[in-house]
């Protein structure tokens, strides 16, 4: 079978080779077990790759460039319409020769791709909604895409994060895959060997932007770090506020904070091996893959109670921030420092939960609930 995926995932070209965002490429590599060819239609950007990107080496995955458009300014938004005809010609060409189509929402492309798929495409399809399904705000066009999908104007199944009240039958709760069987087996070994009764290590993984909440973690550490008995904080990620966070970190005494920049999956796993806690006090999320990735290595999540996070994280396997402020985060970190038996128990449970996010399980559910359900 041939699958065409339409997404907004940025791609770059270097020395004649195409590079895709690492987590997305890992998922596509997994889907090649179900499909003989995958055409990935996505924007090609100018510029350079970063460590989070990986070269497309799997011969079954064929990248097809779309014209990039969109942005904050009115001119950039209007430019979406100018790029639309060329993109639709490309999309129609590859959709017409495919057995299945997957569209990834929400994205600026959805403004015209969703109507195209509804009214001018007869192929089997499903939509992967990667945003927060329970979020009521957002841009007008993102809200419009969600309403389109809720009311099934797309006439197909939609995979979403979490399980929600009054969820429609065509909306299927799916875990976002991020772990191979090899990683799960190795992570289980690491988790069992990890010692939780000495000085603890924290990791933060995400973009260095306001919404991800790194400032709250840094401010929490300023209260009284000596009392916490934590050894080090690893910060993996990059973004526009990096310099601000670097300056803020300099004002925090008695704590080693290591800014690692953007790192690839292999190096990220090494961070998870070292750490005991993943702290992610974000303002808005669907369900971050890093919770499952870190959990596979025994990193207990300390996370905001937003999106579908509380559909998976609870008192048995992590710590939820119901008051997403630095003081509340400090209090949780202080409590963890004094109760290592509970921390170890939660680590065991989060390692078990991470199995839900395997590529193998994801493929099985795609095959049984979508492909064979037709």
Short mmCIF file of C-alpha atoms in Angstrom, two decimals:
data_model
loop_
_atom_site.label_atom_id
_atom_site.label_comp_id
_atom_site.label_asym_id
_atom_site.label_seq_id
_atom_site.Cartn_x
_atom_site.Cartn_y
_atom_site.Cartn_z
CA UNK A 1 0.00 0.00 0.00
CA UNK A 2 1.04 3.59 -0.66
CA UNK A 3 0.54 6.30 1.97
CA UNK A 4 0.67 10.05 1.41
CA UNK A 5 1.26 12.15 4.52
CA UNK A 6 0.57 15.88 4.37
CA UNK A 7 2.09 17.86 7.22
CA UNK A 8 3.68 21.16 8.21
CA UNK A 9 6.90 19.50 9.42
CA UNK A 10 9.84 21.67 8.30
CA UNK A 11 12.40 20.04 6.01
CA UNK A 12 15.84 21.20 4.96
CA UNK A 13 18.27 20.26 2.21
CA UNK A 14 21.99 19.77 2.67
CA UNK A 15 24.45 18.40 0.11
CA UNK A 16 21.58 17.11 -1.99
CA UNK A 17 20.00 15.21 0.93
CA UNK A 18 16.75 16.00 2.72
CA UNK A 19 16.49 16.29 6.50
CA UNK A 20 13.32 15.96 8.57
CA UNK A 21 12.48 16.62 12.22
CA UNK A 22 13.82 13.62 14.12
CA UNK A 23 10.70 12.56 16.10
CA UNK A 24 8.52 12.77 12.96
CA UNK A 25 11.02 10.78 10.92
CA UNK A 26 11.15 8.05 13.57
CA UNK A 27 7.38 7.69 13.33
CA UNK A 28 7.49 7.52 9.52
CA UNK A 29 10.22 4.90 9.64
CA UNK A 30 7.94 2.84 11.84
CA UNK A 31 4.98 3.24 9.46
CA UNK A 32 7.01 1.72 6.62
CA UNK A 33 6.21 -1.63 8.25
CA UNK A 34 2.60 -1.05 7.14
CA UNK A 35 3.17 0.76 3.83
CA UNK A 36 5.46 -0.02 0.90
CA UNK A 37 5.92 3.67 0.00
CA UNK A 38 5.30 6.82 2.03
CA UNK A 39 5.18 10.16 0.24
CA UNK A 40 5.71 12.91 2.80
CA UNK A 41 4.44 16.24 1.51
CA UNK A 42 5.73 19.06 3.70
CA UNK A 43 7.33 22.52 3.45
CA UNK A 44 10.95 22.85 2.39
CA UNK A 45 12.66 25.67 4.28
CA UNK A 46 15.80 27.61 3.58
CA UNK A 47 18.50 27.57 6.24
CA UNK A 48 20.50 25.00 8.14
CA UNK A 49 19.57 21.87 10.02
CA UNK A 50 19.97 21.56 13.79
CA UNK A 51 20.84 18.46 15.89
CA UNK A 52 17.12 17.67 16.21
CA UNK A 53 16.90 16.92 12.48
CA UNK A 54 17.93 13.67 10.80
CA UNK A 55 18.66 12.66 7.23
CA UNK A 56 15.95 10.72 5.40
CA UNK A 57 17.72 7.43 4.63
CA UNK A 58 14.82 4.98 4.39
CA UNK A 59 14.19 4.37 0.67
CA UNK A 60 10.50 3.81 1.34
CA UNK A 61 10.11 7.43 2.49
CA UNK A 62 10.04 9.96 -0.34
CA UNK A 63 9.95 13.61 0.60
CA UNK A 64 7.94 15.90 -1.68
CA UNK A 65 8.45 19.64 -1.05
CA UNK A 66 5.56 22.04 -0.60
CA UNK A 67 5.91 25.80 -0.68
CA UNK A 68 6.22 27.22 2.81
CA UNK A 69 3.81 29.99 3.81
CA UNK A 70 2.42 31.47 7.00
CA UNK A 71 3.55 33.55 9.93
CA UNK A 72 2.37 36.18 12.38
CA UNK A 73 2.08 39.17 10.05
CA UNK A 74 -0.95 39.85 7.82
CA UNK A 75 1.24 39.69 4.70
CA UNK A 76 2.51 36.25 5.69
CA UNK A 77 -1.03 35.01 6.32
CA UNK A 78 -2.23 36.31 2.93
CA UNK A 79 0.78 34.58 1.34
CA UNK A 80 -0.83 31.24 2.29
CA UNK A 81 -3.47 31.89 -0.40
CA UNK A 82 -0.83 32.70 -3.04
CA UNK A 83 1.01 29.45 -2.35
CA UNK A 84 -2.21 27.42 -2.26
CA UNK A 85 -2.65 26.66 -6.03
CA UNK A 86 0.84 25.22 -6.46
CA UNK A 87 0.58 23.20 -3.25
CA UNK A 88 -2.83 21.81 -4.19
CA UNK A 89 -1.53 20.67 -7.58
CA UNK A 90 1.27 18.76 -5.82
CA UNK A 91 -1.10 17.37 -3.19
CA UNK A 92 -3.62 16.20 -5.79
CA UNK A 93 -0.90 14.49 -7.83
CA UNK A 94 0.31 12.33 -4.96
CA UNK A 95 -3.06 11.73 -3.32
CA UNK A 96 -4.44 10.36 -6.59
CA UNK A 97 -1.77 7.64 -6.68
CA UNK A 98 -2.09 6.62 -3.01
CA UNK A 99 -4.16 4.01 -1.18
CA UNK A 100 -4.27 6.02 2.04
CA UNK A 101 -3.81 9.65 3.05
CA UNK A 102 -2.93 11.01 6.47
CA UNK A 103 -3.28 14.72 7.16
CA UNK A 104 -1.64 16.18 10.26
CA UNK A 105 -3.52 19.00 11.94
CA UNK A 106 -3.73 21.72 13.08
CA UNK A 107 -1.67 23.69 10.58
CA UNK A 108 -2.02 26.58 8.16
CA UNK A 109 -2.26 24.00 5.38
CA UNK A 110 -5.50 22.80 6.93
CA UNK A 111 -7.30 25.94 5.75
CA UNK A 112 -7.48 24.50 2.25
CA UNK A 113 -6.27 20.89 2.52
CA UNK A 114 -9.15 19.72 4.72
CA UNK A 115 -11.82 21.02 2.29
CA UNK A 116 -9.86 19.54 -0.63
CA UNK A 117 -9.75 16.11 0.99
CA UNK A 118 -13.46 16.29 1.88
CA UNK A 119 -14.82 17.32 -1.51
CA UNK A 120 -12.24 16.34 -4.14
CA UNK A 121 -10.47 13.24 -2.84
CA UNK A 122 -11.94 9.74 -2.84
CA UNK A 123 -9.02 7.90 -1.24
CA UNK A 124 -9.17 6.40 2.22
CA UNK A 125 -7.83 8.81 4.83
CA UNK A 126 -7.46 9.70 8.46
CA UNK A 127 -6.40 12.84 10.32
CA UNK A 128 -3.83 12.93 13.08
CA UNK A 129 -4.64 15.85 15.38
CA UNK A 130 -1.42 16.59 17.25
CA UNK A 131 -2.61 19.63 19.21
CA UNK A 132 -4.45 19.77 22.52
CA UNK A 133 -7.94 18.43 21.80
CA UNK A 134 -9.34 19.92 25.00
CA UNK A 135 -7.97 23.41 24.37
CA UNK A 136 -10.73 25.94 23.70
CA UNK A 137 -8.56 28.87 22.64
CA UNK A 138 -5.99 29.18 19.87
CA UNK A 139 -6.06 30.96 16.54
CA UNK A 140 -9.30 31.28 14.61
CA UNK A 141 -8.14 28.95 11.83
CA UNK A 142 -6.97 26.29 14.30
CA UNK A 143 -10.34 26.41 16.09
CA UNK A 144 -12.06 26.18 12.71
CA UNK A 145 -10.10 23.02 11.81
CA UNK A 146 -11.00 21.42 15.12
CA UNK A 147 -14.71 22.16 14.62
CA UNK A 148 -14.47 20.75 11.09
CA UNK A 149 -13.05 17.52 12.50
CA UNK A 150 -15.41 17.30 15.47
CA UNK A 151 -18.43 17.56 13.18
CA UNK A 152 -16.91 14.98 10.82
CA UNK A 153 -17.07 17.13 7.71
CA UNK A 154 -13.89 15.26 6.84
CA UNK A 155 -15.82 11.96 6.85
CA UNK A 156 -12.96 9.97 8.31
CA UNK A 157 -11.43 8.91 11.59
CA UNK A 158 -9.40 11.37 13.65
CA UNK A 159 -6.72 10.31 16.12
CA UNK A 160 -6.42 12.61 19.14
CA UNK A 161 -4.53 12.93 22.43
CA UNK A 162 -6.41 11.74 25.51
CA UNK A 163 -10.00 10.69 26.22
CA UNK A 164 -12.63 13.41 26.49
CA UNK A 165 -16.22 13.83 27.69
CA UNK A 166 -18.74 13.52 24.82
CA UNK A 167 -16.01 12.33 22.47
CA UNK A 168 -17.42 11.48 19.03
CA UNK A 169 -17.13 7.89 17.76
CA UNK A 170 -14.96 8.88 14.80
CA UNK A 171 -12.43 10.47 17.20
CA UNK A 172 -10.02 7.78 18.37
CA UNK A 173 -7.81 8.22 21.42
CA UNK A 174 -4.25 7.43 20.36
CA UNK A 175 -0.96 7.64 22.20
CA UNK A 176 1.65 9.57 20.22
CA UNK A 177 4.43 7.00 19.58
CA UNK A 178 8.03 7.77 20.49
CA UNK A 179 9.74 4.58 21.72
CA UNK A 180 11.23 1.54 20.03
CA UNK A 181 11.16 -1.88 21.69
CA UNK A 182 14.94 -1.65 22.04
CA UNK A 183 14.64 1.66 23.93
CA UNK A 184 11.93 0.23 26.18
CA UNK A 185 14.04 -2.81 27.08
CA UNK A 186 17.17 -0.78 27.72
CA UNK A 187 15.23 1.89 29.62
CA UNK A 188 13.75 -0.77 31.90
CA UNK A 189 17.26 -1.99 32.78
CA UNK A 190 18.43 1.57 33.47
CA UNK A 191 15.38 2.33 35.60
CA UNK A 192 15.92 -0.73 37.80
CA UNK A 193 19.60 0.11 38.31
CA UNK A 194 18.99 3.81 38.99
CA UNK A 195 19.56 4.93 42.58
CA UNK A 196 17.00 7.33 44.02
CA UNK A 197 18.41 7.79 47.55
CA UNK A 198 21.34 10.07 46.66
CA UNK A 199 21.49 13.58 45.19
CA UNK A 200 18.94 13.92 42.42
CA UNK A 201 19.29 15.20 38.86
CA UNK A 202 16.61 17.13 36.96
CA UNK A 203 16.10 17.48 33.22
CA UNK A 204 14.03 19.97 31.26
CA UNK A 205 13.41 19.13 27.59
CA UNK A 206 11.67 21.57 25.27
CA UNK A 207 11.83 24.79 23.32
CA UNK A 208 13.24 27.72 25.27
CA UNK A 209 10.09 29.80 24.89
CA UNK A 210 7.75 31.26 27.50
CA UNK A 211 4.99 28.65 27.07
CA UNK A 212 7.27 25.75 28.02
CA UNK A 213 7.79 27.14 31.52
CA UNK A 214 11.56 26.97 32.04
CA UNK A 215 11.43 30.32 33.84
CA UNK A 216 9.19 28.75 36.51
CA UNK A 217 11.73 26.00 37.11
CA UNK A 218 14.61 28.45 37.41
CA UNK A 219 12.66 30.71 39.78
CA UNK A 220 11.66 27.69 41.87
CA UNK A 221 15.34 26.80 42.28
CA UNK A 222 16.04 30.29 43.64
CA UNK A 223 13.91 29.77 46.76
CA UNK A 224 16.38 27.62 48.66
CA UNK A 225 18.24 25.14 46.51
CA UNK A 226 20.47 23.87 49.34
CA UNK A 227 17.45 22.34 51.07
CA UNK A 228 16.46 20.38 47.99
CA UNK A 229 19.45 18.03 47.81
CA UNK A 230 19.55 18.13 44.00
CA UNK A 231 22.86 17.76 42.22
CA UNK A 232 22.35 19.15 38.74
CA UNK A 233 19.83 20.47 36.20
CA UNK A 234 20.14 19.57 32.51
CA UNK A 235 18.33 21.82 30.04
CA UNK A 236 17.93 20.40 26.53
CA UNK A 237 16.49 22.69 23.89
CA UNK A 238 16.92 25.97 22.12
CA UNK A 239 14.79 29.01 21.40
CA UNK A 240 14.44 32.76 21.30
CA UNK A 241 14.60 33.17 25.10
CA UNK A 242 17.79 31.19 25.63
CA UNK A 243 19.91 34.23 26.47
CA UNK A 244 17.35 35.42 29.02
CA UNK A 245 17.36 32.00 30.71
CA UNK A 246 21.15 31.90 30.71
CA UNK A 247 21.27 35.24 32.52
CA UNK A 248 18.57 34.13 34.97
CA UNK A 249 20.49 30.93 35.71
CA UNK A 250 23.56 32.97 36.69
CA UNK A 251 21.57 34.49 39.57
CA UNK A 252 20.86 31.09 41.12
CA UNK A 253 23.43 30.10 43.73
CA UNK A 254 24.48 26.57 44.70
CA UNK A 255 23.12 24.84 41.62
CA UNK A 256 24.81 23.45 38.52
CA UNK A 257 22.72 24.22 35.45
CA UNK A 258 23.90 22.80 32.15
CA UNK A 259 22.40 24.31 28.98
CA UNK A 260 22.91 21.63 26.33
CA UNK A 261 21.17 23.27 23.38
CA UNK A 262 19.17 21.15 20.96
CA UNK A 263 20.25 17.50 21.12
CA UNK A 264 19.49 14.45 19.01
CA UNK A 265 17.57 11.43 20.28
CA UNK A 266 20.66 9.38 21.09
CA UNK A 267 22.10 12.10 23.34
CA UNK A 268 18.68 12.80 24.81
CA UNK A 269 18.45 9.18 25.95
CA UNK A 270 21.81 9.62 27.73
CA UNK A 271 20.35 12.56 29.64
CA UNK A 272 17.34 10.47 30.65
CA UNK A 273 19.72 7.77 31.89
CA UNK A 274 21.36 10.25 34.29
CA UNK A 275 18.27 12.01 35.59
CA UNK A 276 15.62 11.20 38.16
CA UNK A 277 13.02 13.87 37.33
CA UNK A 278 11.63 15.46 34.18
CA UNK A 279 10.29 18.90 35.05
CA UNK A 280 7.99 20.48 32.47
CA UNK A 281 5.84 23.31 33.89
CA UNK A 282 4.33 24.28 30.50
CA UNK A 283 1.35 26.56 30.01
CA UNK A 284 -0.19 24.52 27.19
CA UNK A 285 0.33 20.99 25.87
CA UNK A 286 -1.40 18.09 24.18
CA UNK A 287 0.64 15.24 25.62
CA UNK A 288 4.41 15.85 25.28
CA UNK A 289 6.32 12.85 23.94
CA UNK A 290 9.19 13.65 26.30
CA UNK A 291 7.09 12.50 29.28
CA UNK A 292 6.95 8.96 27.87
CA UNK A 293 10.53 9.08 26.58
CA UNK A 294 11.93 10.13 29.96
CA UNK A 295 9.57 7.80 31.81
CA UNK A 296 10.98 4.81 29.96
CA UNK A 297 14.30 5.52 31.73
CA UNK A 298 12.77 6.02 35.17
CA UNK A 299 12.53 9.83 35.06
CA UNK A 300 9.49 10.77 37.12
CA UNK A 301 7.48 13.62 35.56
CA UNK A 302 6.76 16.85 37.42
CA UNK A 303 4.38 18.41 34.93
CA UNK A 304 1.59 20.95 34.53
CA UNK A 305 -1.99 19.75 34.74
CA UNK A 306 -2.86 20.86 31.18
CA UNK A 307 -4.06 19.19 27.98
CA UNK A 308 -4.40 15.43 28.29
CA UNK A 309 -1.46 15.07 30.70
CA UNK A 310 -3.70 14.12 33.62
CA UNK A 311 -5.25 11.35 31.50
CA UNK A 312 -1.96 9.50 32.01
CA UNK A 313 -0.06 11.14 34.88
CA UNK A 314 -1.43 10.85 38.42
CA UNK A 315 -0.32 10.35 42.02
CA UNK A 316 0.90 6.82 41.26
CA UNK A 317 3.42 7.73 38.55
CA UNK A 318 4.24 11.43 38.78
CA UNK A 319 3.50 14.86 40.20
CA UNK A 320 0.92 17.24 38.71
CA UNK A 321 1.24 20.99 39.10
CA UNK A 322 -2.27 22.22 39.77
CA UNK A 323 -0.87 25.67 40.66
CA UNK A 324 1.59 26.35 37.89
CA UNK A 325 3.72 28.87 39.76
CA UNK A 326 7.37 28.73 40.94
CA UNK A 327 6.45 28.47 44.64
CA UNK A 328 4.22 25.42 44.05
CA UNK A 329 6.94 23.78 41.96
CA UNK A 330 9.51 24.41 44.70
CA UNK A 331 7.21 22.81 47.28
CA UNK A 332 6.89 19.67 45.15
CA UNK A 333 10.65 19.47 44.61
CA UNK A 334 11.17 19.87 48.37
CA UNK A 335 8.63 17.12 49.10
CA UNK A 336 10.29 14.76 46.58
CA UNK A 337 13.70 15.34 48.18
CA UNK A 338 12.39 14.10 51.53
CA UNK A 339 10.42 11.07 50.29
CA UNK A 340 12.64 8.82 48.17
CA UNK A 341 10.58 5.65 48.64
CA UNK A 342 7.60 7.29 46.96
CA UNK A 343 9.84 8.60 44.19
CA UNK A 344 11.17 5.10 43.49
CA UNK A 345 7.64 3.69 43.39
CA UNK A 346 6.54 6.37 40.93
CA UNK A 347 9.62 5.67 38.79
CA UNK A 348 8.62 2.01 38.49
CA UNK A 349 5.09 2.97 37.48
CA UNK A 350 6.08 5.61 34.92
CA UNK A 351 8.41 3.07 33.31
CA UNK A 352 5.44 0.71 32.92
CA UNK A 353 3.24 3.49 31.51
CA UNK A 354 5.79 4.32 28.83
CA UNK A 355 5.05 1.03 27.07
CA UNK A 356 1.79 2.56 25.83
CA UNK A 357 3.85 4.88 23.60
CA UNK A 358 5.73 2.26 21.60
CA UNK A 359 5.87 2.35 17.80
CA UNK A 360 4.86 -1.32 17.76
CA UNK A 361 1.65 -0.67 19.65
CA UNK A 362 0.91 2.40 17.52
CA UNK A 363 1.28 0.42 14.28
CA UNK A 364 -0.95 -2.34 15.61
CA UNK A 365 -3.71 0.15 16.44
CA UNK A 366 -3.38 1.96 13.10
CA UNK A 367 -3.66 -1.38 11.32
CA UNK A 368 -6.59 -2.77 13.32
CA UNK A 369 -8.65 0.37 14.02
CA UNK A 370 -8.11 2.33 10.80
CA UNK A 371 -6.69 0.35 7.89
CA UNK A 372 -8.63 -2.89 8.46
CA UNK A 373 -11.73 -1.09 9.73
CA UNK A 374 -12.55 0.04 6.17
#
